[in-house]
PDB file of C-alpha atoms and ligand atoms in Angstrom:
ATOM      1  CA  MET A   1     143.797  -6.852  25.528  1.00 44.00           C
ATOM      2  CA  PRO A   2     143.417  -9.810  23.201  1.00 54.00           C
ATOM      3  CA  SER A   3     145.974 -10.099  20.443  1.00 74.00           C
ATOM      4  CA  GLU A   4     144.463 -12.936  18.471  1.00 87.00           C
ATOM      5  CA  ARG A   5     144.411 -12.554  14.722  1.00 93.00           C
ATOM      6  CA  LEU A   6     141.111 -12.917  12.918  1.00 96.00           C
ATOM      7  CA  LEU A   7     140.492 -13.383   9.232  1.00 97.00           C
ATOM      8  CA  ILE A   8     137.244 -12.030   7.788  1.00 98.00           C
ATOM      9  CA  ILE A   9     136.170 -13.505   4.449  1.00 98.00           C
ATOM     10  CA  GLU A  10     133.251 -11.390   3.253  1.00 97.00           C
ATOM     11  CA  ASP A  11     132.540  -9.818  -0.140  1.00 96.00           C
ATOM     12  CA  GLU A  12     130.103  -7.174   1.087  1.00 95.00           C
ATOM     13  CA  ALA A  13     132.320  -4.195   1.888  1.00 95.00           C
ATOM     14  CA  ARG A  14     129.847  -2.646   4.303  1.00 94.00           C
ATOM     15  CA  ILE A  15     129.607  -5.752   6.464  1.00 94.00           C
ATOM     16  CA  ALA A  16     133.323  -6.539   6.238  1.00 96.00           C
ATOM     17  CA  GLN A  17     134.121  -3.026   7.425  1.00 95.00           C
ATOM     18  CA  PHE A  18     131.562  -3.127  10.229  1.00 92.00           C
ATOM     19  CA  VAL A  19     132.974  -6.405  11.530  1.00 94.00           C
ATOM     20  CA  GLU A  20     136.580  -5.320  11.056  1.00 94.00           C
ATOM     21  CA  ARG A  21     136.070  -2.086  13.020  1.00 91.00           C
ATOM     22  CA  ALA A  22     134.276  -3.835  15.863  1.00 90.00           C
ATOM     23  CA  LEU A  23     137.077  -6.386  16.202  1.00 91.00           C
ATOM     24  CA  ILE A  24     139.892  -3.847  15.938  1.00 88.00           C
ATOM     25  CA  TYR A  25     138.178  -1.762  18.579  1.00 84.00           C
ATOM     26  CA  GLU A  26     138.279  -4.824  20.868  1.00 85.00           C
ATOM     27  CA  GLY A  27     142.012  -5.140  20.283  1.00 83.00           C
ATOM     28  CA  TYR A  28     142.023  -8.026  17.821  1.00 89.00           C
ATOM     29  CA  ARG A  29     144.305  -8.035  14.805  1.00 92.00           C
ATOM     30  CA  VAL A  30     142.239  -8.350  11.665  1.00 95.00           C
ATOM     31  CA  SER A  31     142.746  -9.293   8.025  1.00 96.00           C
ATOM     32  CA  VAL A  32     140.015  -9.065   5.413  1.00 97.00           C
ATOM     33  CA  ALA A  33     139.641 -11.124   2.243  1.00 97.00           C
ATOM     34  CA  ARG A  34     136.922 -10.330  -0.286  1.00 96.00           C
ATOM     35  CA  ASP A  35     136.467 -13.759  -1.808  1.00 96.00           C
ATOM     36  CA  GLY A  36     136.987 -17.411  -0.939  1.00 96.00           C
ATOM     37  CA  GLN A  37     140.097 -17.946  -3.001  1.00 96.00           C
ATOM     38  CA  SER A  38     142.028 -15.041  -1.473  1.00 96.00           C
ATOM     39  CA  GLY A  39     140.685 -15.975   1.960  1.00 97.00           C
ATOM     40  CA  LEU A  40     142.165 -19.473   1.635  1.00 96.00           C
ATOM     41  CA  GLN A  41     145.424 -17.976   0.398  1.00 96.00           C
ATOM     42  CA  SER A  42     145.544 -15.591   3.361  1.00 96.00           C
ATOM     43  CA  ALA A  43     144.835 -18.451   5.798  1.00 96.00           C
ATOM     44  CA  ARG A  44     147.703 -20.449   4.286  1.00 94.00           C
ATOM     45  CA  ASP A  45     150.178 -17.554   4.263  1.00 94.00           C
ATOM     46  CA  ASN A  46     149.381 -16.273   7.719  1.00 92.00           C
ATOM     47  CA  PRO A  47     147.294 -18.762   9.741  1.00 92.00           C
ATOM     48  CA  PRO A  48     144.612 -16.891  11.718  1.00 95.00           C
ATOM     49  CA  ASP A  49     143.365 -17.796  15.206  1.00 94.00           C
ATOM     50  CA  LEU A  50     139.748 -17.569  14.072  1.00 96.00           C
ATOM     51  CA  VAL A  51     137.939 -17.175  10.751  1.00 97.00           C
ATOM     52  CA  ILE A  52     134.722 -15.229  10.205  1.00 97.00           C
ATOM     53  CA  LEU A  53     133.375 -16.610   6.970  1.00 97.00           C
ATOM     54  CA  ASP A  54     130.449 -15.392   4.909  1.00 95.00           C
ATOM     55  CA  TRP A  55     128.314 -18.126   3.356  1.00 92.00           C
ATOM     56  CA  MET A  56     127.381 -16.291   0.153  1.00 91.00           C
ATOM     57  CA  LEU A  57     130.623 -15.490  -1.630  1.00 94.00           C
ATOM     58  CA  PRO A  58     131.263 -15.061  -5.343  1.00 91.00           C
ATOM     59  CA  GLY A  59     133.089 -17.976  -6.946  1.00 89.00           C
ATOM     60  CA  LEU A  60     134.051 -20.404  -4.203  1.00 93.00           C
ATOM     61  CA  ASP A  61     131.154 -20.255  -1.714  1.00 92.00           C
ATOM     62  CA  GLY A  62     131.492 -20.164   2.061  1.00 94.00           C
ATOM     63  CA  LEU A  63     130.614 -23.827   2.480  1.00 92.00           C
ATOM     64  CA  GLU A  64     133.402 -24.923   0.152  1.00 94.00           C
ATOM     65  CA  VAL A  65     135.864 -22.500   1.778  1.00 96.00           C
ATOM     66  CA  CYS A  66     134.844 -23.930   5.162  1.00 95.00           C
ATOM     67  CA  LYS A  67     135.549 -27.496   4.018  1.00 94.00           C
ATOM     68  CA  ARG A  68     138.952 -26.546   2.655  1.00 94.00           C
ATOM     69  CA  LEU A  69     139.923 -24.574   5.764  1.00 94.00           C
ATOM     70  CA  ARG A  70     138.812 -27.470   7.927  1.00 91.00           C
ATOM     71  CA  ALA A  71     140.768 -29.978   5.859  1.00 88.00           C
ATOM     72  CA  ALA A  72     143.918 -27.983   6.560  1.00 87.00           C
ATOM     73  CA  SER A  73     143.479 -26.893  10.181  1.00 88.00           C
ATOM     74  CA  SER A  74     141.289 -26.862  13.280  1.00 88.00           C
ATOM     75  CA  VAL A  75     140.971 -23.052  13.328  1.00 92.00           C
ATOM     76  CA  PRO A  76     137.575 -21.994  14.788  1.00 94.00           C
ATOM     77  CA  ILE A  77     135.184 -20.918  12.017  1.00 95.00           C
ATOM     78  CA  LEU A  78     132.240 -18.593  12.603  1.00 95.00           C
ATOM     79  CA  MET A  79     129.925 -18.517   9.603  1.00 93.00           C
ATOM     80  CA  LEU A  80     127.844 -15.511   8.659  1.00 92.00           C
ATOM     81  CA  THR A  81     124.648 -16.343   6.893  1.00 88.00           C
ATOM     82  CA  ALA A  82     121.411 -14.799   5.767  1.00 81.00           C
ATOM     83  CA  LYS A  83     119.979 -18.284   5.574  1.00 66.00           C
ATOM     84  CA  ASP A  84     118.028 -19.086   8.666  1.00 68.00           C
ATOM     85  CA  ASP A  85     117.092 -22.552   7.531  1.00 67.00           C
ATOM     86  CA  ILE A  86     118.022 -25.482   9.743  1.00 69.00           C
ATOM     87  CA  LYS A  87     119.062 -27.688   6.825  1.00 73.00           C
ATOM     88  CA  ASP A  88     121.628 -25.092   5.787  1.00 74.00           C
ATOM     89  CA  ARG A  89     122.973 -24.901   9.295  1.00 74.00           C
ATOM     90  CA  VAL A  90     123.359 -28.645   9.539  1.00 77.00           C
ATOM     91  CA  GLN A  91     125.109 -28.579   6.166  1.00 80.00           C
ATOM     92  CA  GLY A  92     127.483 -25.932   7.487  1.00 78.00           C
ATOM     93  CA  LEU A  93     128.173 -27.906  10.648  1.00 78.00           C
ATOM     94  CA  ASP A  94     128.948 -30.981   8.604  1.00 80.00           C
ATOM     95  CA  ALA A  95     131.377 -28.852   6.596  1.00 85.00           C
ATOM     96  CA  GLY A  96     133.170 -28.033   9.845  1.00 87.00           C
ATOM     97  CA  ALA A  97     131.810 -24.631  10.940  1.00 90.00           C
ATOM     98  CA  ASP A  98     131.910 -24.101  14.711  1.00 90.00           C
ATOM     99  CA  ASP A  99     129.208 -21.492  15.013  1.00 89.00           C
ATOM    100  CA  TYR A 100     126.771 -19.332  13.080  1.00 87.00           C
ATOM    101  CA  LEU A 101     125.661 -15.765  13.090  1.00 90.00           C
ATOM    102  CA  VAL A 102     122.527 -14.898  11.125  1.00 89.00           C
ATOM    103  CA  LYS A 103     122.498 -11.520   9.390  1.00 88.00           C
ATOM    104  CA  PRO A 104     121.641  -8.926  10.508  1.00 88.00           C
ATOM    105  CA  PHE A 105     123.514  -9.220  13.814  1.00 91.00           C
ATOM    106  CA  SER A 106     124.627  -6.788  16.493  1.00 91.00           C
ATOM    107  CA  VAL A 107     128.214  -5.951  17.425  1.00 89.00           C
ATOM    108  CA  ASP A 108     127.613  -7.354  20.894  1.00 88.00           C
ATOM    109  CA  GLU A 109     126.393 -10.643  19.504  1.00 91.00           C
ATOM    110  CA  LEU A 110     129.363 -10.893  17.159  1.00 93.00           C
ATOM    111  CA  LEU A 111     131.866 -10.214  19.929  1.00 91.00           C
ATOM    112  CA  ALA A 112     130.167 -12.658  22.288  1.00 90.00           C
ATOM    113  CA  ARG A 113     130.363 -15.441  19.677  1.00 92.00           C
ATOM    114  CA  VAL A 114     134.021 -14.673  18.991  1.00 92.00           C
ATOM    115  CA  ARG A 115     134.880 -14.763  22.700  1.00 87.00           C
ATOM    116  CA  ALA A 116     132.947 -18.019  23.123  1.00 87.00           C
ATOM    117  CA  LEU A 117     134.843 -19.634  20.251  1.00 91.00           C
ATOM    118  CA  PHE A 118     138.175 -18.579  21.722  1.00 87.00           C
ATOM    119  CA  ARG A 119     137.138 -19.999  25.092  1.00 80.00           C
ATOM    120  CA  ARG A 120     136.278 -23.286  23.442  1.00 80.00           C
ATOM    121  CA  ALA A 121     139.531 -23.400  21.498  1.00 73.00           C
ATOM    122  CA  THR A 122     141.438 -24.077  24.688  1.00 64.00           C
ATOM    123  CA  PRO A 123     144.905 -25.566  24.342  1.00 62.00           C
ATOM    124  CA  VAL A 124     144.905 -29.145  23.196  1.00 59.00           C
ATOM    125  CA  SER A 125     144.965 -31.451  26.172  1.00 66.00           C
ATOM    126  CA  LYS A 126     146.906 -34.682  26.325  1.00 76.00           C
ATOM    127  CA  PRO A 127     145.146 -37.492  24.495  1.00 82.00           C
ATOM    128  CA  GLU A 128     143.112 -39.711  26.765  1.00 89.00           C
ATOM    129  CA  VAL A 129     141.225 -42.925  26.375  1.00 93.00           C
ATOM    130  CA  LEU A 130     137.760 -42.553  27.873  1.00 95.00           C
ATOM    131  CA  ARG A 131     135.839 -45.705  28.764  1.00 96.00           C
ATOM    132  CA  PHE A 132     132.265 -46.410  29.701  1.00 96.00           C
ATOM    133  CA  ALA A 133     130.832 -49.944  29.733  1.00 95.00           C
ATOM    134  CA  ASP A 134     132.265 -51.502  26.552  1.00 95.00           C
ATOM    135  CA  LEU A 135     132.489 -48.116  24.824  1.00 97.00           C
ATOM    136  CA  THR A 136     135.951 -46.612  24.311  1.00 97.00           C
ATOM    137  CA  LEU A 137     136.795 -43.161  22.979  1.00 96.00           C
ATOM    138  CA  ASP A 138     140.329 -42.146  22.099  1.00 93.00           C
ATOM    139  CA  THR A 139     140.591 -38.335  22.281  1.00 88.00           C
ATOM    140  CA  GLY A 140     143.870 -38.428  20.388  1.00 83.00           C
ATOM    141  CA  THR A 141     142.687 -40.278  17.312  1.00 83.00           C
ATOM    142  CA  HIS A 142     138.965 -39.462  17.696  1.00 85.00           C
ATOM    143  CA  ARG A 143     138.222 -43.153  17.189  1.00 89.00           C
ATOM    144  CA  ALA A 144     135.445 -44.826  19.102  1.00 95.00           C
ATOM    145  CA  TYR A 145     135.009 -48.535  19.761  1.00 96.00           C
ATOM    146  CA  ARG A 146     132.154 -50.632  21.031  1.00 96.00           C
ATOM    147  CA  GLY A 147     134.001 -53.689  22.286  1.00 94.00           C
ATOM    148  CA  GLU A 148     136.293 -54.522  19.380  1.00 93.00           C
ATOM    149  CA  ARG A 149     134.050 -52.856  16.818  1.00 95.00           C
ATOM    150  CA  SER A 150     135.482 -49.622  15.442  1.00 95.00           C
ATOM    151  CA  ILE A 151     133.043 -46.698  15.022  1.00 95.00           C
ATOM    152  CA  ASP A 152     133.530 -43.898  12.520  1.00 89.00           C
ATOM    153  CA  LEU A 153     132.201 -40.573  13.870  1.00 87.00           C
ATOM    154  CA  THR A 154     131.662 -37.164  12.279  1.00 84.00           C
ATOM    155  CA  ALA A 155     133.093 -34.159  14.145  1.00 79.00           C
ATOM    156  CA  LYS A 156     129.821 -33.269  15.877  1.00 83.00           C
ATOM    157  CA  GLU A 157     129.021 -36.887  16.724  1.00 90.00           C
ATOM    158  CA  TYR A 158     132.455 -37.101  18.302  1.00 91.00           C
ATOM    159  CA  ASP A 159     131.893 -33.905  20.336  1.00 91.00           C
ATOM    160  CA  LEU A 160     128.564 -35.229  21.551  1.00 94.00           C
ATOM    161  CA  LEU A 161     129.953 -38.621  22.517  1.00 97.00           C
ATOM    162  CA  GLU A 162     132.939 -37.045  24.265  1.00 95.00           C
ATOM    163  CA  LEU A 163     130.572 -34.852  26.288  1.00 95.00           C
ATOM    164  CA  PHE A 164     128.599 -37.931  27.361  1.00 97.00           C
ATOM    165  CA  MET A 165     131.722 -39.934  28.170  1.00 96.00           C
ATOM    166  CA  ARG A 166     133.202 -37.147  30.270  1.00 94.00           C
ATOM    167  CA  ASN A 167     129.946 -36.977  32.246  1.00 95.00           C
ATOM    168  CA  PRO A 168     128.736 -40.561  32.595  1.00 95.00           C
ATOM    169  CA  ARG A 169     125.521 -41.257  34.544  1.00 95.00           C
ATOM    170  CA  GLN A 170     124.765 -37.525  34.668  1.00 95.00           C
ATOM    171  CA  VAL A 171     121.652 -36.196  33.031  1.00 96.00           C
ATOM    172  CA  LEU A 172     122.734 -33.584  30.496  1.00 96.00           C
ATOM    173  CA  THR A 173     120.035 -31.056  29.742  1.00 93.00           C
ATOM    174  CA  ARG A 174     119.350 -29.879  26.201  1.00 89.00           C
ATOM    175  CA  ASP A 175     120.732 -26.446  27.140  1.00 85.00           C
ATOM    176  CA  VAL A 176     124.001 -27.910  28.376  1.00 87.00           C
ATOM    177  CA  ILE A 177     124.353 -30.044  25.263  1.00 90.00           C
ATOM    178  CA  PHE A 178     123.639 -27.046  22.979  1.00 84.00           C
ATOM    179  CA  ASP A 179     126.102 -24.903  24.833  1.00 78.00           C
ATOM    180  CA  ARG A 180     128.901 -27.457  24.881  1.00 82.00           C
ATOM    181  CA  VAL A 181     128.507 -28.975  21.449  1.00 84.00           C
ATOM    182  CA  TRP A 182     127.000 -26.211  19.298  1.00 76.00           C
ATOM    183  CA  SER A 183     127.164 -23.025  21.359  1.00 59.00           C
ATOM    184  CA  TYR A 184     124.502 -21.231  19.378  1.00 53.00           C
ATOM    185  CA  ASP A 185     120.767 -21.094  19.488  1.00 48.00           C
ATOM    186  CA  PHE A 186     118.783 -23.189  17.057  1.00 50.00           C
ATOM    187  CA  GLY A 187     115.543 -21.931  18.579  1.00 51.00           C
ATOM    188  CA  GLY A 188     113.129 -23.763  20.837  1.00 48.00           C
ATOM    189  CA  GLU A 189     111.624 -25.896  18.074  1.00 49.00           C
ATOM    190  CA  SER A 190     114.915 -27.310  16.926  1.00 68.00           C
ATOM    191  CA  ASN A 191     115.451 -31.039  16.877  1.00 81.00           C
ATOM    192  CA  ILE A 192     119.183 -30.927  16.190  1.00 84.00           C
ATOM    193  CA  ILE A 193     120.059 -32.754  19.425  1.00 89.00           C
ATOM    194  CA  GLU A 194     117.494 -35.483  18.713  1.00 91.00           C
ATOM    195  CA  VAL A 195     118.918 -35.850  15.206  1.00 90.00           C
ATOM    196  CA  TYR A 196     122.488 -36.210  16.427  1.00 91.00           C
ATOM    197  CA  VAL A 197     121.587 -38.528  19.298  1.00 95.00           C
ATOM    198  CA  ARG A 198     119.849 -40.704  16.697  1.00 95.00           C
ATOM    199  CA  TYR A 199     123.013 -40.712  14.541  1.00 94.00           C
ATOM    200  CA  LEU A 200     125.081 -41.592  17.589  1.00 96.00           C
ATOM    201  CA  ARG A 201     122.766 -44.430  18.609  1.00 96.00           C
ATOM    202  CA  GLN A 202     122.785 -45.841  15.076  1.00 96.00           C
ATOM    203  CA  LYS A 203     126.553 -46.043  15.269  1.00 95.00           C
ATOM    204  CA  THR A 204     127.078 -47.083  18.878  1.00 95.00           C
ATOM    205  CA  GLU A 205     124.127 -49.453  19.323  1.00 95.00           C
ATOM    206  CA  GLN A 206     124.154 -52.002  16.515  1.00 93.00           C
ATOM    207  CA  GLY A 207     122.627 -55.469  16.485  1.00 90.00           C
ATOM    208  CA  ASP A 208     121.905 -56.596  20.035  1.00 90.00           C
ATOM    209  CA  GLU A 209     124.218 -54.094  21.711  1.00 92.00           C
ATOM    210  CA  ALA A 210     122.523 -52.574  24.761  1.00 94.00           C
ATOM    211  CA  ARG A 211     121.326 -48.975  24.770  1.00 95.00           C
ATOM    212  CA  LEU A 212     123.815 -46.570  26.397  1.00 96.00           C
ATOM    213  CA  VAL A 213     122.489 -43.107  25.504  1.00 96.00           C
ATOM    214  CA  HIS A 214     119.116 -42.866  27.217  1.00 97.00           C
ATOM    215  CA  THR A 215     116.455 -40.212  26.798  1.00 96.00           C
ATOM    216  CA  VAL A 216     115.296 -38.427  29.932  1.00 95.00           C
ATOM    217  CA  ARG A 217     111.916 -37.242  28.763  1.00 94.00           C
ATOM    218  CA  GLY A 218     111.483 -33.469  28.767  1.00 91.00           C
ATOM    219  CA  VAL A 219     114.996 -32.910  30.128  1.00 93.00           C
ATOM    220  CA  GLY A 220     117.787 -34.311  28.025  1.00 95.00           C
ATOM    221  CA  TYR A 221     119.980 -37.394  27.832  1.00 97.00           C
ATOM    222  CA  VAL A 222     122.150 -39.558  30.027  1.00 97.00           C
ATOM    223  CA  LEU A 223     124.907 -42.059  29.288  1.00 97.00           C
ATOM    224  CA  ARG A 224     124.258 -45.039  31.519  1.00 96.00           C
ATOM    225  CA  GLU A 225     123.943 -48.783  31.451  1.00 93.00           C
ATOM    226  CA  GLU A 226     120.562 -50.377  31.089  1.00 83.00           C
ATOM    227  CA  GLU A 227     118.748 -50.833  34.396  1.00 76.00           C
TER     228      GLU A 227
HETATM  229 CA1  LIG B   1     128.228 -12.236   0.818  1.00 70.50          CA
END
Protein backbone atom coordinates (compact mmCIF):
# COMPACT_ATOMS: atom_id res chain seq x y z
CA MET A 1 0.00 0.00 0.00
CA PRO A 2 1.31 3.46 -0.80
CA SER A 3 1.73 5.80 2.12
CA GLU A 4 2.53 8.99 0.27
CA ARG A 5 0.81 12.12 1.47
CA LEU A 6 -1.15 14.16 -1.03
CA LEU A 7 -2.45 17.68 -0.68
CA ILE A 8 -5.62 18.61 -2.57
CA ILE A 9 -6.20 22.33 -3.11
CA GLU A 10 -9.73 22.66 -4.49
CA ASP A 11 -12.58 24.98 -3.51
CA GLU A 12 -15.39 22.88 -4.96
CA ALA A 13 -16.40 20.60 -2.10
CA ARG A 14 -17.92 17.97 -4.36
CA ILE A 15 -14.76 17.52 -6.41
CA ALA A 16 -12.44 17.77 -3.40
CA GLN A 17 -14.41 15.02 -1.69
CA PHE A 18 -14.51 12.82 -4.78
CA VAL A 19 -10.74 13.07 -5.20
CA GLU A 20 -10.06 12.67 -1.49
CA ARG A 21 -12.14 9.48 -1.25
CA ALA A 22 -10.55 7.94 -4.33
CA LEU A 23 -7.06 8.59 -2.97
CA ILE A 24 -7.83 7.40 0.55
CA TYR A 25 -9.32 4.25 -0.90
CA GLU A 26 -5.99 3.65 -2.67
CA GLY A 27 -4.17 3.98 0.64
CA TYR A 28 -2.78 7.49 0.24
CA ARG A 29 -2.81 9.96 3.11
CA VAL A 30 -4.71 13.05 2.10
CA SER A 31 -5.07 16.65 3.24
CA VAL A 32 -7.53 19.08 1.70
CA ALA A 33 -7.25 22.87 1.49
CA ARG A 34 -10.13 24.96 0.17
CA ASP A 35 -8.18 27.94 -1.12
CA GLY A 36 -4.71 28.82 -2.34
CA GLN A 37 -3.56 30.62 0.77
CA SER A 38 -4.38 27.75 3.14
CA GLY A 39 -3.00 25.28 0.60
CA LEU A 40 0.37 27.06 0.63
CA GLN A 41 0.28 27.17 4.42
CA SER A 42 -0.46 23.44 4.59
CA ALA A 43 2.38 22.69 2.14
CA ARG A 44 4.78 24.70 4.31
CA ASP A 45 3.65 23.16 7.61
CA ASN A 46 3.54 19.58 6.40
CA PRO A 47 5.27 19.14 3.02
CA PRO A 48 3.24 16.76 0.83
CA ASP A 49 4.66 14.22 -1.63
CA LEU A 50 2.32 15.43 -4.37
CA VAL A 51 -0.09 18.33 -4.83
CA ILE A 52 -3.38 18.19 -6.72
CA LEU A 53 -4.13 21.80 -7.49
CA ASP A 54 -7.27 23.30 -8.98
CA TRP A 55 -6.69 26.12 -11.45
CA MET A 56 -9.79 28.18 -10.62
CA LEU A 57 -9.54 29.09 -6.96
CA PRO A 58 -10.95 32.11 -5.15
CA GLY A 59 -8.36 34.72 -4.22
CA LEU A 60 -4.95 33.34 -5.12
CA ASP A 61 -5.53 31.33 -8.32
CA GLY A 62 -4.03 27.94 -9.09
CA LEU A 63 -1.38 29.35 -11.41
CA GLU A 64 -0.04 31.66 -8.72
CA VAL A 65 -0.19 28.89 -6.10
CA CYS A 66 1.72 26.66 -8.53
CA LYS A 67 4.47 29.26 -8.97
CA ARG A 68 4.84 29.73 -5.23
CA LEU A 69 4.89 25.99 -4.52
CA ARG A 70 7.46 25.52 -7.25
CA ALA A 71 9.63 28.34 -5.92
CA ALA A 72 9.81 26.52 -2.59
CA SER A 73 10.08 22.86 -3.61
CA SER A 74 10.16 20.31 -6.41
CA VAL A 75 6.99 18.52 -5.22
CA PRO A 76 5.07 17.04 -8.20
CA ILE A 77 2.04 19.19 -9.06
CA LEU A 78 -1.00 17.85 -10.90
CA MET A 79 -3.29 20.66 -12.02
CA LEU A 80 -7.02 20.28 -12.39
CA THR A 81 -8.55 22.50 -14.99
CA ALA A 82 -11.74 23.06 -16.89
CA LYS A 83 -9.73 24.97 -19.44
CA ASP A 84 -8.88 22.79 -22.36
CA ASP A 85 -6.99 25.48 -24.20
CA ILE A 86 -3.39 24.81 -25.17
CA LYS A 87 -2.22 28.32 -24.27
CA ASP A 88 -3.45 27.80 -20.71
CA ARG A 89 -1.65 24.50 -20.49
CA VAL A 90 1.60 25.99 -21.68
CA GLN A 91 1.13 28.78 -19.14
CA GLY A 92 0.66 26.18 -16.42
CA LEU A 93 3.73 24.26 -17.51
CA ASP A 94 5.79 27.42 -17.43
CA ALA A 95 4.51 27.99 -13.90
CA GLY A 96 5.93 24.59 -12.96
CA ALA A 97 2.98 22.16 -13.14
CA ASP A 98 4.01 18.58 -13.95
CA ASP A 99 0.75 17.34 -15.38
CA TYR A 100 -2.85 18.25 -16.11
CA LEU A 101 -6.22 16.68 -15.69
CA VAL A 102 -9.14 18.28 -17.52
CA LYS A 103 -12.48 18.24 -15.72
CA PRO A 104 -14.54 16.13 -15.79
CA PHE A 105 -12.18 13.19 -15.23
CA SER A 106 -12.59 9.60 -14.09
CA VAL A 107 -11.19 8.08 -10.90
CA ASP A 108 -9.07 5.73 -12.98
CA GLU A 109 -7.56 8.59 -14.93
CA LEU A 110 -6.81 10.51 -11.74
CA LEU A 111 -5.12 7.54 -10.10
CA ALA A 112 -3.11 6.74 -13.22
CA ARG A 113 -1.77 10.32 -13.38
CA VAL A 114 -0.89 10.25 -9.68
CA ARG A 115 0.97 6.94 -10.05
CA ALA A 116 2.79 8.25 -13.13
CA LEU A 117 3.92 11.37 -11.26
CA PHE A 118 5.22 9.29 -8.37
CA ARG A 119 7.11 7.07 -10.81
CA ARG A 120 8.70 10.13 -12.36
CA ALA A 121 9.62 11.61 -9.00
CA THR A 122 12.26 8.95 -8.52
CA PRO A 123 14.97 9.64 -5.97
CA VAL A 124 17.39 12.32 -7.03
CA SER A 125 20.36 10.76 -8.74
CA LYS A 126 23.92 11.96 -8.35
CA PRO A 127 24.63 15.03 -10.45
CA GLU A 128 26.27 14.24 -13.75
CA VAL A 129 27.77 16.24 -16.54
CA LEU A 130 26.38 15.05 -19.86
CA ARG A 131 28.30 15.89 -23.02
CA PHE A 132 27.49 15.70 -26.69
CA ALA A 133 29.63 17.44 -29.33
CA ASP A 134 30.37 20.85 -27.76
CA LEU A 135 27.15 20.78 -25.74
CA THR A 136 27.42 20.23 -21.98
CA LEU A 137 24.58 19.72 -19.51
CA ASP A 138 25.13 19.72 -15.77
CA THR A 139 22.30 17.77 -14.11
CA GLY A 140 23.24 19.19 -10.73
CA THR A 141 23.00 22.87 -11.59
CA HIS A 142 20.71 22.47 -14.63
CA ARG A 143 23.10 24.70 -16.57
CA ALA A 144 23.81 24.03 -20.21
CA TYR A 145 26.80 25.21 -22.23
CA ARG A 146 27.57 25.32 -25.91
CA GLY A 147 31.36 25.47 -25.85
CA GLU A 148 32.04 28.22 -23.32
CA ARG A 149 28.68 29.90 -23.89
CA SER A 150 26.28 29.48 -20.98
CA ILE A 151 22.64 28.71 -21.85
CA ASP A 152 19.71 29.57 -19.60
CA LEU A 153 16.93 26.95 -19.86
CA THR A 154 13.37 26.81 -18.54
CA ALA A 155 12.36 23.65 -16.67
CA LYS A 156 10.73 22.00 -19.68
CA GLU A 157 13.54 23.00 -22.04
CA TYR A 158 15.94 21.41 -19.58
CA ASP A 159 13.89 18.18 -19.42
CA LEU A 160 13.80 18.01 -23.20
CA LEU A 161 17.52 18.62 -23.59
CA GLU A 162 18.35 16.09 -20.87
CA LEU A 163 16.22 13.49 -22.68
CA PHE A 164 18.13 14.15 -25.91
CA MET A 165 21.52 14.09 -24.20
CA ARG A 166 20.79 10.82 -22.44
CA ASN A 167 19.83 9.28 -25.79
CA PRO A 168 22.23 10.74 -28.34
CA ARG A 169 21.97 9.63 -31.99
CA GLN A 170 18.69 7.85 -31.24
CA VAL A 171 15.53 8.95 -32.96
CA LEU A 172 13.03 9.88 -30.26
CA THR A 173 9.45 9.60 -31.41
CA ARG A 174 6.86 12.23 -30.52
CA ASP A 175 5.14 9.69 -28.25
CA VAL A 176 8.33 9.00 -26.33
CA ILE A 177 9.04 12.70 -25.94
CA PHE A 178 5.47 13.38 -24.73
CA ASP A 179 5.63 10.54 -22.29
CA ARG A 180 9.02 11.44 -20.85
CA VAL A 181 8.76 15.20 -20.78
CA TRP A 182 5.04 15.95 -20.40
CA SER A 183 3.35 12.64 -19.61
CA TYR A 184 -0.09 13.78 -20.66
CA ASP A 185 -1.94 13.94 -23.90
CA PHE A 186 -2.13 17.23 -25.75
CA GLY A 187 -4.11 15.59 -28.53
CA GLY A 188 -2.97 14.66 -32.01
CA GLU A 189 -3.02 18.22 -33.35
CA SER A 190 -0.75 19.60 -30.69
CA ASN A 191 2.45 21.33 -31.66
CA ILE A 192 3.89 21.56 -28.16
CA ILE A 193 6.97 19.48 -29.05
CA GLU A 194 7.65 21.60 -32.14
CA VAL A 195 7.32 24.73 -30.02
CA TYR A 196 9.77 23.51 -27.40
CA VAL A 197 12.25 22.14 -29.92
CA ARG A 198 12.18 25.59 -31.53
CA TYR A 199 12.90 27.22 -28.14
CA LEU A 200 15.72 24.77 -27.56
CA ARG A 201 17.25 25.39 -30.99
CA GLN A 202 17.06 29.15 -30.49
CA LYS A 203 19.10 28.75 -27.33
CA THR A 204 21.52 26.01 -28.33
CA GLU A 205 22.16 26.97 -31.96
CA GLN A 206 23.16 30.63 -32.11
CA GLY A 207 25.17 32.40 -34.79
CA ASP A 208 27.04 29.86 -36.89
CA GLU A 209 26.78 27.02 -34.39
CA ALA A 210 25.90 23.77 -36.17
CA ARG A 211 22.47 22.19 -35.81
CA LEU A 212 22.35 19.43 -33.18
CA VAL A 213 18.63 18.72 -32.73
CA HIS A 214 17.46 17.39 -36.08
CA THR A 215 13.92 16.76 -37.25
CA VAL A 216 13.11 13.27 -38.48
CA ARG A 217 10.12 14.04 -40.63
CA GLY A 218 6.91 12.32 -39.54
CA VAL A 219 8.65 10.56 -36.65
CA GLY A 220 10.32 12.82 -34.14
CA TYR A 221 13.75 14.23 -33.37
CA VAL A 222 17.33 13.11 -32.96
CA LEU A 223 20.36 14.69 -31.31
CA ARG A 224 23.25 14.16 -33.69
CA GLU A 225 26.05 15.99 -35.40
CA GLU A 226 25.57 17.34 -38.87
CA GLU A 227 26.29 14.80 -41.60
CA1 LIG B 1 -12.36 25.63 -8.49
